[in-house]
Structures are given as C-alpha cells and as structure tokens.
CSV table of C-alpha atoms in Angstrom, one decimal:
chain,number,residue,atom,x,y,z
A,30,MET,CA,11.3,-12.8,15.6
A,31,LYS,CA,10.7,-9.2,14.6
A,32,THR,CA,13.0,-6.8,14.9
A,33,ASP,CA,13.4,-2.7,13.6
A,34,TYR,CA,15.5,-0.8,11.2
A,35,SER,CA,16.3,2.5,11.3
A,36,LEU,CA,17.1,4.1,7.7
A,37,SER,CA,18.5,7.5,7.1
A,38,THR,CA,15.5,9.1,6.3
A,39,GLY,CA,14.0,9.0,9.8
A,40,ALA,CA,12.1,5.8,8.6
A,41,THR,CA,11.9,2.9,10.4
A,42,VAL,CA,11.3,-0.8,8.6
A,43,SER,CA,10.7,-4.0,10.6
A,44,LEU,CA,11.6,-7.1,9.6
A,45,TYR,CA,9.9,-10.2,10.2
A,46,PRO,CA,12.8,-12.9,9.2
A,47,ALA,CA,12.1,-15.9,7.4
A,48,THR,CA,13.5,-19.3,8.9
A,49,GLU,CA,15.7,-19.1,5.3
A,50,GLU,CA,16.0,-15.6,3.5
A,51,GLU,CA,16.5,-16.7,0.3
A,52,ALA,CA,14.3,-13.6,-0.8
A,53,TYR,CA,12.7,-10.5,0.6
A,54,LEU,CA,9.0,-8.9,0.6
A,55,LEU,CA,8.6,-5.3,1.0
A,56,TYR,CA,5.0,-4.4,2.4
A,57,PHE,CA,3.5,-0.8,2.5
A,58,HIS,CA,0.5,-0.4,4.8
A,59,GLY,CA,-2.9,1.3,3.6
A,60,GLY,CA,-4.3,4.4,5.5
A,61,GLY,CA,-5.1,6.9,2.8
A,62,PHE,CA,-1.7,8.4,3.1
A,63,VAL,CA,-2.7,10.0,6.4
A,64,TYR,CA,-2.6,7.3,9.0
A,65,GLY,CA,-2.0,3.7,9.4
A,66,SER,CA,0.9,1.8,10.5
A,67,ARG,CA,3.9,-0.4,9.5
A,68,GLN,CA,2.8,-3.1,12.4
A,69,ASP,CA,-0.7,-3.4,10.4
A,70,ILE,CA,-0.1,-6.9,8.6
A,71,PRO,CA,-2.3,-9.8,9.3
A,72,SER,CA,-0.7,-12.2,11.1
A,73,PRO,CA,-2.2,-15.0,8.6
A,74,LEU,CA,0.2,-12.5,5.2
A,75,ILE,CA,2.8,-12.8,7.7
A,76,ASP,CA,2.8,-16.6,7.8
A,77,LEU,CA,1.9,-17.2,4.3
A,78,PHE,CA,5.2,-14.8,3.1
A,79,HIS,CA,7.4,-16.9,5.5
A,80,GLU,CA,6.2,-20.4,3.8
A,81,HIS,CA,7.3,-18.8,0.8
A,82,ASN,CA,10.3,-18.3,2.2
A,83,TYR,CA,10.3,-14.1,2.8
A,84,THR,CA,11.1,-12.0,4.8
A,85,ILE,CA,9.8,-9.1,5.2
A,86,LEU,CA,10.3,-6.1,5.2
A,87,SER,CA,7.3,-3.8,6.0
A,88,MET,CA,8.5,0.0,5.8
A,89,ASP,CA,6.8,3.4,7.3
A,90,TYR,CA,6.0,6.2,5.1
A,91,LEU,CA,5.5,9.9,5.8
A,92,LEU,CA,2.1,10.8,6.8
A,93,ALA,CA,-0.3,13.9,5.2
A,94,PRO,CA,-0.8,16.9,5.4
A,95,ASN,CA,2.4,16.9,7.5
A,96,SER,CA,3.6,16.1,3.9
A,97,SER,CA,3.1,16.3,0.5
A,98,LEU,CA,1.7,13.5,-1.7
A,99,SER,CA,5.3,14.2,-3.9
A,100,GLU,CA,7.3,14.6,-0.3
A,101,ILE,CA,5.9,11.1,0.8
A,102,ILE,CA,6.8,9.3,-3.0
A,103,ASP,CA,10.6,10.7,-3.1
A,104,THR,CA,10.9,10.0,0.2
A,105,ALA,CA,9.9,6.3,-0.2
A,106,TRP,CA,12.1,6.4,-3.0
A,107,GLU,CA,15.0,7.3,-1.1
A,108,ASN,CA,14.3,4.6,2.0
A,109,PHE,CA,13.8,1.5,-0.9
A,110,LEU,CA,17.5,2.8,-2.5
A,111,GLU,CA,18.6,2.5,0.9
A,112,LEU,CA,17.1,-1.3,2.0
A,113,LYS,CA,18.1,-2.1,-1.6
A,114,GLU,CA,21.7,-1.3,-1.0
A,115,LYS,CA,21.9,-2.3,2.7
A,116,ILE,CA,19.3,-5.4,2.6
A,117,ILE,CA,18.2,-6.4,-0.1
A,118,LYS,CA,21.2,-5.8,-2.5
A,119,ASP,CA,21.2,-8.8,-5.2
A,120,ARG,CA,18.6,-11.3,-3.8
A,121,PRO,CA,15.1,-11.7,-5.1
A,122,TYR,CA,12.6,-9.5,-4.2
A,123,ARG,CA,8.3,-9.1,-4.5
A,124,ILE,CA,6.4,-5.7,-3.5
A,125,CYS,CA,3.1,-5.8,-1.9
A,126,GLY,CA,0.8,-2.9,-1.1
A,127,ARG,CA,-2.6,-2.3,0.6
A,128,SER,CA,-4.4,0.6,-0.4
A,129,ALA,CA,-2.6,4.1,-0.5
A,130,GLY,CA,0.7,1.5,-0.1
A,131,GLY,CA,-1.1,-0.4,-3.2
A,132,TYR,CA,-0.7,3.1,-5.4
A,133,LEU,CA,2.8,3.8,-3.5
A,134,MET,CA,4.2,0.2,-4.5
A,135,LEU,CA,2.8,1.1,-8.6
A,136,ALA,CA,5.0,4.8,-7.9
A,137,LEU,CA,7.9,3.3,-6.4
A,138,THR,CA,8.0,0.1,-9.5
A,139,LYS,CA,7.9,3.2,-12.4
A,140,ARG,CA,10.8,4.6,-10.7
A,141,ILE,CA,12.2,1.0,-10.6
A,142,LEU,CA,11.7,0.2,-14.2
A,143,ALA,CA,12.8,4.2,-15.0
A,144,ALA,CA,16.2,3.2,-13.4
A,145,GLY,CA,16.9,0.6,-14.9
A,146,LEU,CA,17.5,-1.4,-11.6
A,147,ALA,CA,16.6,-5.1,-11.0
A,148,MET,CA,12.4,-5.4,-10.8
A,149,PRO,CA,10.2,-7.4,-8.2
A,150,GLU,CA,9.8,-10.8,-9.2
A,151,SER,CA,5.8,-9.6,-9.3
A,152,LEU,CA,3.4,-7.4,-6.8
A,153,ILE,CA,1.0,-8.3,-5.0
A,154,ASN,CA,-2.1,-5.7,-4.8
A,155,PHE,CA,-5.0,-5.3,-1.8
A,156,TYR,CA,-7.1,-2.9,-3.5
A,157,GLY,CA,-4.6,-0.2,-4.3
A,158,TYR,CA,-5.4,2.5,-7.1
A,159,THR,CA,-2.9,3.7,-10.3
A,160,ASP,CA,-4.7,7.1,-10.4
A,161,PHE,CA,-6.0,9.9,-8.3
A,162,ALA,CA,-8.9,10.9,-10.5
A,163,PHE,CA,-11.8,9.4,-7.7
A,164,ILE,CA,-10.5,11.4,-5.2
A,165,ASN,CA,-12.4,14.5,-5.7
A,166,THR,CA,-16.0,11.9,-6.4
A,167,SER,CA,-17.9,11.3,-3.6
A,168,ARG,CA,-17.9,8.2,-1.9
A,169,GLN,CA,-19.8,6.2,0.9
A,170,THR,CA,-18.4,5.2,4.2
A,171,ASN,CA,-19.5,3.8,7.0
A,172,GLN,CA,-18.8,6.4,8.9
A,173,PRO,CA,-21.9,9.1,9.6
A,174,PRO,CA,-20.9,12.3,8.6
A,175,LEU,CA,-17.7,14.3,10.8
A,176,ALA,CA,-18.1,17.8,12.2
A,177,GLU,CA,-14.7,19.3,12.3
A,178,SER,CA,-15.2,19.8,15.8
A,179,LEU,CA,-15.0,16.0,16.8
A,180,LEU,CA,-11.7,15.5,14.7
A,181,PRO,CA,-9.2,14.3,17.9
A,182,LYS,CA,-6.0,16.7,17.5
A,183,ILE,CA,-3.2,15.6,16.0
A,184,GLU,CA,0.3,16.4,14.7
A,185,LEU,CA,-0.5,18.3,11.8
A,186,LYS,CA,2.9,20.0,10.4
A,187,GLU,CA,6.2,18.0,12.1
A,188,LYS,CA,6.8,14.7,9.8
A,189,VAL,CA,4.7,11.4,10.8
A,190,TRP,CA,6.3,8.2,10.1
A,191,ASP,CA,4.0,6.2,11.9
A,192,ASP,CA,0.5,6.1,13.4
A,193,PRO,CA,0.2,2.6,15.4
A,194,GLN,CA,-2.7,3.6,17.0
A,195,PHE,CA,-5.0,4.9,14.2
A,196,GLN,CA,-5.1,8.3,15.6
A,197,ARG,CA,-5.9,10.2,12.6
A,198,TYR,CA,-8.3,8.0,10.8
A,199,LEU,CA,-11.5,10.1,11.7
A,200,PHE,CA,-9.1,13.2,9.7
A,201,TYR,CA,-9.1,11.3,6.9
A,202,ILE,CA,-12.4,10.2,7.1
A,203,TYR,CA,-13.8,14.1,6.9
A,204,ALA,CA,-11.3,15.2,4.2
A,205,LEU,CA,-12.7,11.7,2.0
A,206,GLN,CA,-16.2,13.3,3.0
A,207,GLN,CA,-15.3,16.9,2.7
A,208,GLN,CA,-13.8,15.8,-0.8
A,209,THR,CA,-10.7,18.0,0.7
A,210,LEU,CA,-7.8,14.9,-0.1
A,211,THR,CA,-6.3,16.8,-3.3
A,212,GLU,CA,-5.8,19.7,-0.1
A,213,VAL,CA,-4.1,17.1,2.0
A,214,TYR,CA,-2.0,15.7,-0.2
A,215,GLY,CA,-0.8,19.0,-1.4
A,216,ILE,CA,-1.2,18.9,-4.5
A,217,SER,CA,-4.2,21.1,-7.0
A,218,SER,CA,-6.8,19.3,-9.1
A,219,ASP,CA,-5.6,19.9,-12.1
A,220,ARG,CA,-2.1,18.1,-11.1
A,221,LEU,CA,-3.8,15.2,-10.6
A,222,ALA,CA,-3.1,13.8,-13.8
A,223,ASP,CA,0.8,13.9,-12.9
A,224,TYR,CA,0.9,11.2,-10.4
A,225,ALA,CA,-1.5,8.3,-12.5
A,226,LEU,CA,0.4,5.7,-13.9
A,227,THR,CA,-0.7,4.9,-17.7
A,228,ALA,CA,-2.1,1.2,-19.3
A,229,GLU,CA,1.4,1.5,-21.6
A,230,GLU,CA,3.7,1.5,-18.5
A,231,LEU,CA,1.6,-1.0,-16.4
A,232,GLN,CA,2.7,-3.2,-19.6
A,233,HIS,CA,6.3,-2.9,-18.6
A,234,PHE,CA,5.5,-4.0,-14.9
A,235,PRO,CA,5.9,-7.2,-13.9
A,236,PRO,CA,3.5,-9.5,-12.7
A,237,VAL,CA,0.6,-8.7,-10.5
A,238,PHE,CA,-1.6,-10.3,-8.2
A,239,SER,CA,-4.7,-7.6,-7.6
A,240,THR,CA,-7.6,-8.1,-5.3
A,241,ALA,CA,-10.1,-6.3,-4.2
A,242,SER,CA,-14.3,-5.8,-3.4
A,243,SER,CA,-16.8,-5.3,-5.2
A,244,THR,CA,-18.6,-3.5,-2.5
A,245,ASP,CA,-15.7,-1.0,-2.2
A,246,GLU,CA,-16.6,2.0,-0.8
A,247,GLU,CA,-13.4,3.6,-0.6
A,248,VAL,CA,-11.6,3.0,-4.1
A,249,PRO,CA,-13.4,2.0,-7.3
A,250,PHE,CA,-13.1,-1.9,-7.8
A,251,ARG,CA,-12.1,-1.0,-11.3
A,252,TYR,CA,-8.9,-0.3,-10.5
A,253,SER,CA,-7.8,-3.8,-9.0
A,254,LYS,CA,-9.4,-5.5,-11.8
A,255,ALA,CA,-7.5,-3.3,-14.5
A,256,LEU,CA,-4.0,-5.0,-13.0
A,257,LYS,CA,-4.9,-7.6,-14.8
A,258,LYS,CA,-3.9,-6.5,-18.5
A,259,ILE,CA,-0.7,-6.3,-16.9
A,260,PRO,CA,0.8,-9.9,-18.6
A,261,GLY,CA,0.9,-12.9,-16.1
A,262,SER,CA,-1.6,-11.3,-13.9
A,263,LYS,CA,-4.1,-12.7,-12.2
A,264,PHE,CA,-7.4,-10.9,-10.5
A,265,THR,CA,-9.3,-12.3,-7.3
A,266,ALA,CA,-12.7,-10.8,-6.4
A,267,VAL,CA,-14.5,-10.8,-3.5
A,268,TYR,CA,-18.1,-9.4,-3.3
A,269,ASP,CA,-19.9,-7.9,-0.4
A,270,LEU,CA,-17.4,-6.7,1.4
A,271,PRO,CA,-15.9,-3.7,2.9
A,272,HIS,CA,-12.8,-1.2,1.6
A,273,ASP,CA,-10.4,-2.8,3.9
A,274,PHE,CA,-10.9,-6.9,4.0
A,275,LEU,CA,-7.5,-7.7,4.8
A,276,LYS,CA,-8.9,-7.1,8.5
A,277,GLU,CA,-11.3,-10.2,8.5
A,278,THR,CA,-8.7,-12.9,8.3
A,279,ASP,CA,-11.5,-15.2,9.5
A,280,ASN,CA,-13.6,-14.8,6.6
A,281,GLU,CA,-14.1,-17.3,3.8
A,282,GLN,CA,-13.6,-15.1,1.1
A,283,VAL,CA,-10.2,-13.8,2.3
A,284,GLN,CA,-8.9,-16.9,3.1
A,285,MET,CA,-9.7,-17.8,-0.4
A,286,VAL,CA,-7.6,-15.1,-1.4
A,287,PHE,CA,-4.7,-16.3,0.7
A,288,ALA,CA,-5.3,-19.9,-1.0
A,289,ARG,CA,-5.0,-18.4,-4.4
A,290,LEU,CA,-2.5,-15.5,-3.8
A,291,SER,CA,0.0,-18.8,-2.2
A,292,ALA,CA,-0.4,-20.9,-5.3
A,293,TRP,CA,0.4,-17.9,-7.7
A,294,LEU,CA,3.4,-17.5,-6.1
A,295,ASN,CA,4.5,-20.4,-6.2
A,296,GLU,CA,4.1,-20.3,-10.2
A,297,HIS,CA,5.6,-17.1,-10.2
C-alpha cells in the first residue's frame, strides 16, 4: 500500500513497498519541469519493479517557472541526500527517470559520482536527455497553436512541488510552442551548456536501460539512443509512438519494452 513521506525541504515522496524490501527504486516523473506529478507512474511499471523486489520512492521536485532549473536540481539533490541517509542507507538502489525526470536522474548521478557516494546499480531512462540544446529549436506537438489568453490561471510565484491534475500542462505547451523555455527555466541561452552532461562524464556512469520513440515530437530520439554508449547499457527503440508512450501501457511495443527491461534488470 502506498504511503507518503515528507522531506525537510517540503517535498513529498510516495513509497510503494515491495513484499521484500531488498532494494530501492527512485522514480522521477516527466513534465518538462513545468507540470507533472509523483503519482504519474503506470501500474504495470510499479508491478515490474515490485517483481524485482524494489520498493519504489516516487519523488516530488520543484516545478518551473516558480523555481529555476538550478533550484530544481539543487533541491532534488538535498532530497536525495536525505533519502539516502534516512531510508536507503546502505541498501542497493536504482534510479528511473521519465523525460525531464530522465535529465534530473542523470544530473543527480553526476553529483553522486562527484561526491564519492555509493552509485546506483543502474539507471532506467524513458526518453530523457543529457542537455538542453534542443529546447530552442522548433518542435511539433499534437496541440494546435495556443493563444496566451486561453491558458488557465495557475500559481507562478509560490513554490509548487506537485501537479496531480496536470493543470500546468498547457502552460508548458505554450512555452514550448513559443520557444520560451529558457526563460521559464530561468537560464539564458548562452548558459545552456552549463547544464549539459558530456560524453566523457557519462562513461563513468552505471549501466543505463534507455528507450524512446523514433517519432518523438518533443525530445530528439538521438538522446536516448546515445546512452547505449555507456558500458553495459542497452537501448530499446519503439516506432511511431508519441513522446510519452508510457501512457499507452496496453500497446504491444510498450509491453515489449517492459519485458526487455525486466530481463535487463535480471542481468544487472
């Protein structure tokens, strides 16, 4: 049964305990750092991790533009350190990230490595990315062009940790269409490289299971594919599915991804 655990920063972590708590799985949701919720984890994925005896820690993180990208990453790091000290301790753990959560997973792994802490056994990347170079490029979305007047009124100043109803989704799509995400993230275009993970850095990462759709309309396919260069990693492609294909758990290709992920976890 799911329980919630409050962290000192104000974040909340949802715990989905396995029958045997042998290890932990940290999960970061997607949403372009603007919307999304720790509760957005598909039931089949929960079941898969539980079959491998992983207790899931689905983590909140601050959302933009209420918080800058730097604040989001720094606070996520504080949250990780608290979870490591109070819950994970010396148990083995893995990290799973979805889209923006995939980037956050990789950014935290870089900090874990630099701090000399125990590394995750492996990483699981659902269509995440290693830099922000692509956010200033024009991208197609399934949404028609949005007018600012049509955006819902949402809180944009006070800290926001969770968006369970996805009320901020249209704000994200509007920023994507207008190519203003650098402004939303509180970073200038000439500082994007500061947030990039280099190929050299990634070579020191644990193995990564990575997957993405060939027709991803939000994040270039090449990002997930490039992670297979990390030693021991595996890349599984799906074809002609949308960016966030985890929503389509009944799809045969998505079920294939789950099967390959399960087999890979047995090997790593």
